[in-house]
mmCIF file of N, CA, C and O in Angstrom:
data_model
loop_
_atom_site.group_PDB
_atom_site.id
_atom_site.type_symbol
_atom_site.label_atom_id
_atom_site.label_comp_id
_atom_site.label_asym_id
_atom_site.label_seq_id
_atom_site.Cartn_x
_atom_site.Cartn_y
_atom_site.Cartn_z
ATOM 1 N N UNK A 1219 -14.185 29.536 -5.029
ATOM 2 C CA UNK A 1219 -15.129 30.239 -5.875
ATOM 3 C C UNK A 1219 -16.470 30.291 -5.150
ATOM 4 O O UNK A 1219 -16.957 29.292 -4.674
ATOM 5 N N UNK A 1220 -17.056 31.475 -5.071
ATOM 6 C CA UNK A 1220 -18.346 31.586 -4.407
ATOM 7 C C UNK A 1220 -19.476 31.276 -5.375
ATOM 8 O O UNK A 1220 -19.263 31.047 -6.554
ATOM 9 N N UNK A 1221 -20.705 31.268 -4.850
ATOM 10 C CA UNK A 1221 -21.847 30.868 -5.672
ATOM 11 C C UNK A 1221 -22.188 31.886 -6.749
ATOM 12 O O UNK A 1221 -22.954 31.588 -7.651
ATOM 13 N N UNK A 1222 -21.607 33.079 -6.696
ATOM 14 C CA UNK A 1222 -21.915 34.097 -7.681
ATOM 15 C C UNK A 1222 -20.899 34.146 -8.810
ATOM 16 O O UNK A 1222 -21.042 34.901 -9.741
ATOM 17 N N UNK A 1223 -19.847 33.362 -8.730
ATOM 18 C CA UNK A 1223 -18.831 33.406 -9.770
ATOM 19 C C UNK A 1223 -18.790 32.107 -10.557
ATOM 20 O O UNK A 1223 -17.752 31.666 -10.971
ATOM 21 N N UNK A 1224 -19.940 31.516 -10.737
ATOM 22 C CA UNK A 1224 -20.048 30.293 -11.515
ATOM 23 C C UNK A 1224 -19.611 30.571 -12.943
ATOM 24 O O UNK A 1224 -20.048 31.543 -13.549
ATOM 25 N N UNK A 1225 -18.766 29.726 -13.503
ATOM 26 C CA UNK A 1225 -18.279 29.992 -14.844
ATOM 27 C C UNK A 1225 -19.354 29.853 -15.919
ATOM 28 O O UNK A 1225 -19.199 30.344 -17.015
ATOM 29 N N UNK A 1226 -20.467 29.195 -15.618
ATOM 30 C CA UNK A 1226 -21.483 28.977 -16.635
ATOM 31 C C UNK A 1226 -22.374 30.192 -16.864
ATOM 32 O O UNK A 1226 -23.057 30.279 -17.864
ATOM 33 N N UNK A 1227 -22.371 31.153 -15.954
ATOM 34 C CA UNK A 1227 -23.187 32.352 -16.138
ATOM 35 C C UNK A 1227 -22.327 33.423 -16.780
ATOM 36 O O UNK A 1227 -21.255 33.753 -16.303
ATOM 37 N N UNK A 1228 -22.826 33.952 -17.872
ATOM 38 C CA UNK A 1228 -22.129 35.039 -18.523
ATOM 39 C C UNK A 1228 -20.908 34.606 -19.304
ATOM 40 O O UNK A 1228 -20.151 35.433 -19.761
ATOM 41 N N UNK A 1229 -20.681 33.313 -19.448
ATOM 42 C CA UNK A 1229 -19.492 32.862 -20.166
ATOM 43 C C UNK A 1229 -19.761 32.697 -21.645
ATOM 44 O O UNK A 1229 -18.892 32.303 -22.391
ATOM 45 N N UNK A 1230 -20.999 32.952 -22.069
ATOM 46 C CA UNK A 1230 -21.329 32.832 -23.462
ATOM 47 C C UNK A 1230 -21.612 31.398 -23.876
ATOM 48 O O UNK A 1230 -21.744 31.107 -25.049
ATOM 49 N N UNK A 1231 -21.672 30.503 -22.931
ATOM 50 C CA UNK A 1231 -21.940 29.106 -23.243
ATOM 51 C C UNK A 1231 -23.375 28.942 -23.693
ATOM 52 O O UNK A 1231 -24.298 29.353 -23.022
ATOM 53 N N UNK A 1232 -23.549 28.346 -24.865
ATOM 54 C CA UNK A 1232 -24.900 28.127 -25.363
ATOM 55 C C UNK A 1232 -25.405 26.741 -24.983
ATOM 56 O O UNK A 1232 -26.454 26.320 -25.439
ATOM 57 N N UNK A 1233 -24.643 26.008 -24.163
ATOM 58 C CA UNK A 1233 -25.037 24.665 -23.753
ATOM 59 C C UNK A 1233 -26.152 24.683 -22.714
ATOM 60 O O UNK A 1233 -26.871 23.710 -22.578
ATOM 61 N N UNK A 1234 -26.279 25.760 -21.966
ATOM 62 C CA UNK A 1234 -27.306 25.845 -20.930
ATOM 63 C C UNK A 1234 -28.599 26.368 -21.538
ATOM 64 O O UNK A 1234 -28.602 27.354 -22.259
ATOM 65 N N UNK A 1235 -29.680 25.696 -21.217
ATOM 66 C CA UNK A 1235 -30.970 26.187 -21.679
ATOM 67 C C UNK A 1235 -31.396 27.362 -20.807
ATOM 68 O O UNK A 1235 -30.853 27.574 -19.719
ATOM 69 N N UNK A 1236 -32.357 28.103 -21.282
ATOM 70 C CA UNK A 1236 -32.886 29.226 -20.506
ATOM 71 C C UNK A 1236 -33.441 28.726 -19.189
ATOM 72 O O UNK A 1236 -33.251 29.348 -18.144
ATOM 73 N N UNK A 1237 -34.105 27.585 -19.215
ATOM 74 C CA UNK A 1237 -34.675 27.007 -18.002
ATOM 75 C C UNK A 1237 -33.582 26.645 -16.997
ATOM 76 O O UNK A 1237 -33.712 26.917 -15.803
ATOM 77 N N UNK A 1238 -32.489 26.047 -17.479
ATOM 78 C CA UNK A 1238 -31.375 25.696 -16.594
ATOM 79 C C UNK A 1238 -30.746 26.946 -15.993
ATOM 80 O O UNK A 1238 -30.415 26.982 -14.809
ATOM 81 N N UNK A 1239 -30.600 27.963 -16.805
ATOM 82 C CA UNK A 1239 -30.022 29.219 -16.333
ATOM 83 C C UNK A 1239 -30.914 29.858 -15.269
ATOM 84 O O UNK A 1239 -30.427 30.334 -14.240
ATOM 85 N N UNK A 1240 -32.225 29.840 -15.503
ATOM 86 C CA UNK A 1240 -33.170 30.397 -14.525
ATOM 87 C C UNK A 1240 -33.130 29.599 -13.215
ATOM 88 O O UNK A 1240 -33.154 30.182 -12.133
ATOM 89 N N UNK A 1241 -33.047 28.285 -13.313
ATOM 90 C CA UNK A 1241 -32.965 27.448 -12.113
ATOM 91 C C UNK A 1241 -31.698 27.759 -11.328
ATOM 92 O O UNK A 1241 -31.727 27.863 -10.099
ATOM 93 N N UNK A 1242 -30.591 27.923 -12.040
ATOM 94 C CA UNK A 1242 -29.328 28.244 -11.377
ATOM 95 C C UNK A 1242 -29.402 29.616 -10.709
ATOM 96 O O UNK A 1242 -28.951 29.798 -9.582
ATOM 97 N N UNK A 1243 -29.996 30.572 -11.389
ATOM 98 C CA UNK A 1243 -30.141 31.911 -10.833
ATOM 99 C C UNK A 1243 -31.029 31.888 -9.593
ATOM 100 O O UNK A 1243 -30.712 32.517 -8.573
ATOM 101 N N UNK A 1244 -32.138 31.146 -9.649
ATOM 102 C CA UNK A 1244 -33.026 31.035 -8.489
ATOM 103 C C UNK A 1244 -32.298 30.429 -7.293
ATOM 104 O O UNK A 1244 -32.463 30.883 -6.156
ATOM 105 N N UNK A 1245 -31.486 29.411 -7.552
ATOM 106 C CA UNK A 1245 -30.723 28.777 -6.478
ATOM 107 C C UNK A 1245 -29.740 29.766 -5.859
ATOM 108 O O UNK A 1245 -29.632 29.865 -4.635
ATOM 109 N N UNK A 1246 -29.047 30.514 -6.684
ATOM 110 C CA UNK A 1246 -28.088 31.487 -6.175
ATOM 111 C C UNK A 1246 -28.769 32.602 -5.393
ATOM 112 O O UNK A 1246 -28.263 33.048 -4.360
ATOM 113 N N UNK A 1247 -29.924 33.050 -5.874
ATOM 114 C CA UNK A 1247 -30.669 34.081 -5.147
ATOM 115 C C UNK A 1247 -31.160 33.556 -3.806
ATOM 116 O O UNK A 1247 -31.119 34.264 -2.797
ATOM 117 N N UNK A 1248 -31.621 32.314 -3.773
ATOM 118 C CA UNK A 1248 -32.083 31.719 -2.516
ATOM 119 C C UNK A 1248 -30.926 31.609 -1.525
ATOM 120 O O UNK A 1248 -31.098 31.886 -0.333
ATOM 121 N N UNK A 1249 -29.742 31.223 -2.009
ATOM 122 C CA UNK A 1249 -28.572 31.135 -1.133
ATOM 123 C C UNK A 1249 -28.190 32.508 -0.587
ATOM 124 O O UNK A 1249 -27.887 32.654 0.601
ATOM 125 N N UNK A 1250 -28.225 33.516 -1.441
ATOM 126 C CA UNK A 1250 -27.889 34.873 -1.004
ATOM 127 C C UNK A 1250 -28.911 35.375 0.020
ATOM 128 O O UNK A 1250 -28.548 35.989 1.024
ATOM 129 N N UNK A 1251 -30.189 35.096 -0.232
ATOM 130 C CA UNK A 1251 -31.231 35.514 0.702
ATOM 131 C C UNK A 1251 -31.049 34.822 2.050
ATOM 132 O O UNK A 1251 -31.147 35.457 3.102
ATOM 133 N N UNK A 1252 -30.782 33.526 2.027
ATOM 134 C CA UNK A 1252 -30.598 32.781 3.274
ATOM 135 C C UNK A 1252 -29.412 33.318 4.064
ATOM 136 O O UNK A 1252 -29.486 33.487 5.285
ATOM 137 N N UNK A 1253 -28.316 33.614 3.370
ATOM 138 C CA UNK A 1253 -27.139 34.153 4.046
ATOM 139 C C UNK A 1253 -27.445 35.518 4.663
ATOM 140 O O UNK A 1253 -27.088 35.784 5.810
ATOM 141 N N UNK A 1254 -28.114 36.379 3.912
ATOM 142 C CA UNK A 1254 -28.463 37.706 4.435
ATOM 143 C C UNK A 1254 -29.414 37.586 5.627
ATOM 144 O O UNK A 1254 -29.272 38.287 6.620
ATOM 145 N N UNK A 1255 -30.381 36.680 5.521
ATOM 146 C CA UNK A 1255 -31.325 36.462 6.614
ATOM 147 C C UNK A 1255 -30.585 36.041 7.882
ATOM 148 O O UNK A 1255 -30.816 36.587 8.959
ATOM 149 N N UNK A 1256 -29.680 35.070 7.750
ATOM 150 C CA UNK A 1256 -28.937 34.595 8.923
ATOM 151 C C UNK A 1256 -28.071 35.688 9.527
ATOM 152 O O UNK A 1256 -28.001 35.817 10.755
ATOM 153 N N UNK A 1257 -27.437 36.492 8.692
ATOM 154 C CA UNK A 1257 -26.612 37.587 9.209
ATOM 155 C C UNK A 1257 -27.470 38.622 9.938
ATOM 156 O O UNK A 1257 -27.084 39.138 10.985
ATOM 157 N N UNK A 1258 -28.643 38.927 9.392
ATOM 158 C CA UNK A 1258 -29.547 39.886 10.031
ATOM 159 C C UNK A 1258 -30.027 39.363 11.372
ATOM 160 O O UNK A 1258 -29.977 40.065 12.392
ATOM 161 N N UNK A 1259 -30.487 38.116 11.379
ATOM 162 C CA UNK A 1259 -30.988 37.523 12.621
ATOM 163 C C UNK A 1259 -29.872 37.442 13.654
ATOM 164 O O UNK A 1259 -30.060 37.800 14.820
ATOM 165 N N UNK A 1260 -28.708 36.991 13.215
ATOM 166 C CA UNK A 1260 -27.581 36.865 14.151
ATOM 167 C C UNK A 1260 -27.266 38.223 14.775
ATOM 168 O O UNK A 1260 -27.116 38.344 15.992
ATOM 169 N N UNK A 1261 -27.186 39.262 13.959
ATOM 170 C CA UNK A 1261 -26.856 40.590 14.479
ATOM 171 C C UNK A 1261 -27.922 41.139 15.404
ATOM 172 O O UNK A 1261 -27.627 41.604 16.506
ATOM 173 N N UNK A 1262 -29.170 41.079 14.971
ATOM 174 C CA UNK A 1262 -30.252 41.662 15.778
ATOM 175 C C UNK A 1262 -30.470 40.872 17.070
ATOM 176 O O UNK A 1262 -30.667 41.463 18.139
ATOM 177 N N UNK A 1263 -30.456 39.552 16.987
ATOM 178 C CA UNK A 1263 -30.677 38.748 18.190
ATOM 179 C C UNK A 1263 -29.501 38.862 19.153
ATOM 180 O O UNK A 1263 -29.693 38.897 20.365
ATOM 181 N N UNK A 1264 -28.291 38.941 18.620
ATOM 182 C CA UNK A 1264 -27.125 39.126 19.487
ATOM 183 C C UNK A 1264 -27.242 40.450 20.230
ATOM 184 O O UNK A 1264 -27.080 40.515 21.447
ATOM 185 N N UNK A 1265 -27.539 41.525 19.496
ATOM 186 C CA UNK A 1265 -27.648 42.843 20.116
ATOM 187 C C UNK A 1265 -28.740 42.877 21.173
ATOM 188 O O UNK A 1265 -28.593 43.525 22.214
ATOM 189 N N UNK A 1266 -29.838 42.183 20.911
ATOM 190 C CA UNK A 1266 -30.962 42.199 21.837
ATOM 191 C C UNK A 1266 -30.716 41.320 23.070
ATOM 192 O O UNK A 1266 -31.104 41.674 24.174
ATOM 193 N N UNK A 1267 -30.073 40.176 22.872
ATOM 194 C CA UNK A 1267 -30.038 39.161 23.925
ATOM 195 C C UNK A 1267 -28.735 39.056 24.699
ATOM 196 O O UNK A 1267 -28.743 38.593 25.840
ATOM 197 N N UNK A 1268 -27.637 39.444 24.116
ATOM 198 C CA UNK A 1268 -26.338 39.272 24.780
ATOM 199 C C UNK A 1268 -25.922 40.612 25.383
ATOM 200 O O UNK A 1268 -25.485 41.517 24.684
ATOM 201 N N UNK A 1269 -26.086 40.708 26.689
ATOM 202 C CA UNK A 1269 -25.775 41.971 27.363
ATOM 203 C C UNK A 1269 -24.328 42.028 27.840
ATOM 204 O O UNK A 1269 -23.735 43.097 27.879
ATOM 205 N N UNK A 1270 -23.773 40.872 28.214
ATOM 206 C CA UNK A 1270 -22.387 40.803 28.678
ATOM 207 C C UNK A 1270 -21.704 39.631 27.980
ATOM 208 O O UNK A 1270 -21.739 38.503 28.492
ATOM 209 N N UNK A 1271 -21.103 39.873 26.819
ATOM 210 C CA UNK A 1271 -20.450 38.767 26.102
ATOM 211 C C UNK A 1271 -19.406 38.070 26.971
ATOM 212 O O UNK A 1271 -18.641 38.713 27.687
ATOM 213 N N UNK A 1272 -19.420 36.750 26.916
ATOM 214 C CA UNK A 1272 -18.433 35.948 27.636
ATOM 215 C C UNK A 1272 -18.186 34.676 26.827
ATOM 216 O O UNK A 1272 -18.633 34.559 25.691
ATOM 217 N N UNK A 1273 -17.512 33.736 27.419
ATOM 218 C CA UNK A 1273 -17.151 32.521 26.683
ATOM 219 C C UNK A 1273 -18.310 31.544 26.547
ATOM 220 O O UNK A 1273 -18.221 30.577 25.795
ATOM 221 N N UNK A 1274 -19.402 31.776 27.261
ATOM 222 C CA UNK A 1274 -20.574 30.897 27.132
ATOM 223 C C UNK A 1274 -21.845 31.714 27.356
ATOM 224 O O UNK A 1274 -21.807 32.813 27.901
ATOM 225 N N UNK A 1275 -22.960 31.144 26.920
ATOM 226 C CA UNK A 1275 -24.247 31.818 27.078
ATOM 227 C C UNK A 1275 -24.885 31.427 28.404
ATOM 228 O O UNK A 1275 -24.833 30.265 28.804
ATOM 229 N N UNK A 1276 -25.532 32.388 29.038
ATOM 230 C CA UNK A 1276 -26.314 32.067 30.223
ATOM 231 C C UNK A 1276 -27.627 31.437 29.757
ATOM 232 O O UNK A 1276 -27.984 31.491 28.576
ATOM 233 N N UNK A 1277 -28.360 30.859 30.669
ATOM 234 C CA UNK A 1277 -29.641 30.255 30.339
ATOM 235 C C UNK A 1277 -30.616 31.272 29.772
ATOM 236 O O UNK A 1277 -31.323 30.993 28.789
ATOM 237 N N UNK A 1278 -30.659 32.466 30.358
ATOM 238 C CA UNK A 1278 -31.592 33.485 29.866
ATOM 239 C C UNK A 1278 -31.171 33.997 28.484
ATOM 240 O O UNK A 1278 -32.021 34.273 27.643
ATOM 241 N N UNK A 1279 -29.862 34.116 28.233
ATOM 242 C CA UNK A 1279 -29.394 34.531 26.914
ATOM 243 C C UNK A 1279 -29.747 33.483 25.859
ATOM 244 O O UNK A 1279 -30.205 33.820 24.766
ATOM 245 N N UNK A 1280 -29.557 32.241 26.195
ATOM 246 C CA UNK A 1280 -29.876 31.157 25.269
ATOM 247 C C UNK A 1280 -31.369 31.129 24.946
ATOM 248 O O UNK A 1280 -31.766 30.986 23.782
ATOM 249 N N UNK A 1281 -32.208 31.289 25.956
ATOM 250 C CA UNK A 1281 -33.656 31.326 25.749
ATOM 251 C C UNK A 1281 -34.056 32.528 24.904
ATOM 252 O O UNK A 1281 -34.905 32.423 24.013
ATOM 253 N N UNK A 1282 -33.447 33.667 25.176
ATOM 254 C CA UNK A 1282 -33.748 34.889 24.434
ATOM 255 C C UNK A 1282 -33.391 34.719 22.965
ATOM 256 O O UNK A 1282 -34.179 35.059 22.080
ATOM 257 N N UNK A 1283 -32.215 34.175 22.688
ATOM 258 C CA UNK A 1283 -31.793 33.972 21.303
ATOM 259 C C UNK A 1283 -32.734 33.004 20.599
ATOM 260 O O UNK A 1283 -33.142 33.234 19.457
ATOM 261 N N UNK A 1284 -33.103 31.943 21.271
ATOM 262 C CA UNK A 1284 -34.021 30.959 20.674
ATOM 263 C C UNK A 1284 -35.359 31.599 20.320
ATOM 264 O O UNK A 1284 -35.878 31.415 19.208
ATOM 265 N N UNK A 1285 -35.916 32.370 21.245
ATOM 266 C CA UNK A 1285 -37.193 33.054 20.982
ATOM 267 C C UNK A 1285 -37.045 34.079 19.865
ATOM 268 O O UNK A 1285 -37.914 34.213 18.999
ATOM 269 N N UNK A 1286 -35.954 34.818 19.862
ATOM 270 C CA UNK A 1286 -35.708 35.851 18.856
ATOM 271 C C UNK A 1286 -35.631 35.227 17.458
ATOM 272 O O UNK A 1286 -36.283 35.699 16.526
ATOM 273 N N UNK A 1287 -34.866 34.167 17.314
ATOM 274 C CA UNK A 1287 -34.734 33.492 16.017
ATOM 275 C C UNK A 1287 -36.083 32.928 15.584
ATOM 276 O O UNK A 1287 -36.474 33.060 14.418
ATOM 277 N N UNK A 1288 -36.803 32.313 16.516
ATOM 278 C CA UNK A 1288 -38.129 31.769 16.187
ATOM 279 C C UNK A 1288 -39.068 32.859 15.678
ATOM 280 O O UNK A 1288 -39.814 32.650 14.719
ATOM 281 N N UNK A 1289 -39.034 34.029 16.307
ATOM 282 C CA UNK A 1289 -39.894 35.136 15.865
ATOM 283 C C UNK A 1289 -39.519 35.609 14.463
ATOM 284 O O UNK A 1289 -40.391 35.887 13.642
ATOM 285 N N UNK A 1290 -38.208 35.719 14.195
ATOM 286 C CA UNK A 1290 -37.776 36.140 12.857
ATOM 287 C C UNK A 1290 -38.199 35.133 11.802
ATOM 288 O O UNK A 1290 -38.647 35.504 10.717
ATOM 289 N N UNK A 1291 -38.060 33.859 12.099
ATOM 290 C CA UNK A 1291 -38.463 32.821 11.141
ATOM 291 C C UNK A 1291 -39.966 32.881 10.908
ATOM 292 O O UNK A 1291 -40.435 32.825 9.766
ATOM 293 N N UNK A 1292 -40.729 33.012 11.975
ATOM 294 C CA UNK A 1292 -42.188 33.093 11.848
ATOM 295 C C UNK A 1292 -42.600 34.336 11.050
ATOM 296 O O UNK A 1292 -43.431 34.258 10.137
ATOM 297 N N UNK A 1293 -42.005 35.474 11.364
ATOM 298 C CA UNK A 1293 -42.341 36.720 10.662
ATOM 299 C C UNK A 1293 -41.983 36.630 9.184
ATOM 300 O O UNK A 1293 -42.745 37.060 8.317
ATOM 301 N N UNK A 1294 -40.843 36.046 8.885
ATOM 302 C CA UNK A 1294 -40.426 35.889 7.492
ATOM 303 C C UNK A 1294 -41.401 34.988 6.741
ATOM 304 O O UNK A 1294 -41.751 35.254 5.598
ATOM 305 N N UNK A 1295 -41.859 33.926 7.392
ATOM 306 C CA UNK A 1295 -42.843 33.037 6.779
ATOM 307 C C UNK A 1295 -44.146 33.745 6.489
ATOM 308 O O UNK A 1295 -44.736 33.580 5.412
ATOM 309 N N UNK A 1296 -44.604 34.561 7.417
ATOM 310 C CA UNK A 1296 -45.855 35.306 7.232
ATOM 311 C C UNK A 1296 -45.726 36.282 6.069
ATOM 312 O O UNK A 1296 -46.599 36.350 5.204
ATOM 313 N N UNK A 1297 -44.632 37.021 6.028
ATOM 314 C CA UNK A 1297 -44.420 37.983 4.951
ATOM 315 C C UNK A 1297 -44.297 37.265 3.610
ATOM 316 O O UNK A 1297 -44.888 37.686 2.608
ATOM 317 N N UNK A 1298 -43.557 36.175 3.585
ATOM 318 C CA UNK A 1298 -43.382 35.415 2.334
ATOM 319 C C UNK A 1298 -44.714 34.891 1.816
ATOM 320 O O UNK A 1298 -45.014 35.003 0.625
ATOM 321 N N UNK A 1299 -45.510 34.316 2.700
ATOM 322 C CA UNK A 1299 -46.826 33.802 2.276
ATOM 323 C C UNK A 1299 -47.699 34.936 1.750
ATOM 324 O O UNK A 1299 -48.390 34.778 0.742
ATOM 325 N N UNK A 1300 -47.661 36.082 2.424
ATOM 326 C CA UNK A 1300 -48.471 37.222 1.975
ATOM 327 C C UNK A 1300 -48.018 37.695 0.595
ATOM 328 O O UNK A 1300 -48.845 38.008 -0.265
ATOM 329 N N UNK A 1301 -46.721 37.737 0.374
ATOM 330 C CA UNK A 1301 -46.205 38.183 -0.921
ATOM 331 C C UNK A 1301 -46.529 37.204 -2.031
ATOM 332 O O UNK A 1301 -46.940 37.591 -3.127
ATOM 333 N N UNK A 1302 -46.327 35.921 -1.765
ATOM 334 C CA UNK A 1302 -46.523 34.909 -2.812
ATOM 335 C C UNK A 1302 -47.982 34.585 -3.062
ATOM 336 O O UNK A 1302 -48.336 34.104 -4.134
ATOM 337 N N UNK A 1303 -48.843 34.863 -2.099
ATOM 338 C CA UNK A 1303 -50.265 34.575 -2.270
ATOM 339 C C UNK A 1303 -51.056 35.805 -2.673
ATOM 340 O O UNK A 1303 -52.268 35.725 -2.878
ATOM 341 N N UNK A 1304 -50.382 36.953 -2.761
ATOM 342 C CA UNK A 1304 -51.073 38.190 -3.146
ATOM 343 C C UNK A 1304 -51.503 38.105 -4.601
ATOM 344 O O UNK A 1304 -50.757 37.609 -5.447
ATOM 345 N N UNK A 1305 -52.711 38.585 -4.891
ATOM 346 C CA UNK A 1305 -53.147 38.586 -6.291
ATOM 347 C C UNK A 1305 -52.291 39.515 -7.133
ATOM 348 O O UNK A 1305 -51.866 40.569 -6.664
ATOM 349 N N UNK A 1306 -52.021 39.119 -8.341
ATOM 350 C CA UNK A 1306 -51.163 39.928 -9.222
ATOM 351 C C UNK A 1306 -51.986 40.703 -10.189
ATOM 352 O O UNK A 1306 -52.843 40.429 -10.810
#
């Protein structure tokens, strides 16, 4: 069962408080966002850094992937801070 098919959501159970339901939803959204982020970074960094796929990474490919992932993480942090700190 994946994180989106939890039996407690939408099952009509009145045992969960609204706060518990919101916490569960936030957790599931964070997991989905993290998975999408990793898939995006993996795809973009692979396309950018791996020119000749083989059974192992060269030193330059490894360095490129490390820098690429670091940039994506940094950029995501900057955007997140800007969004969450923006006046409403």
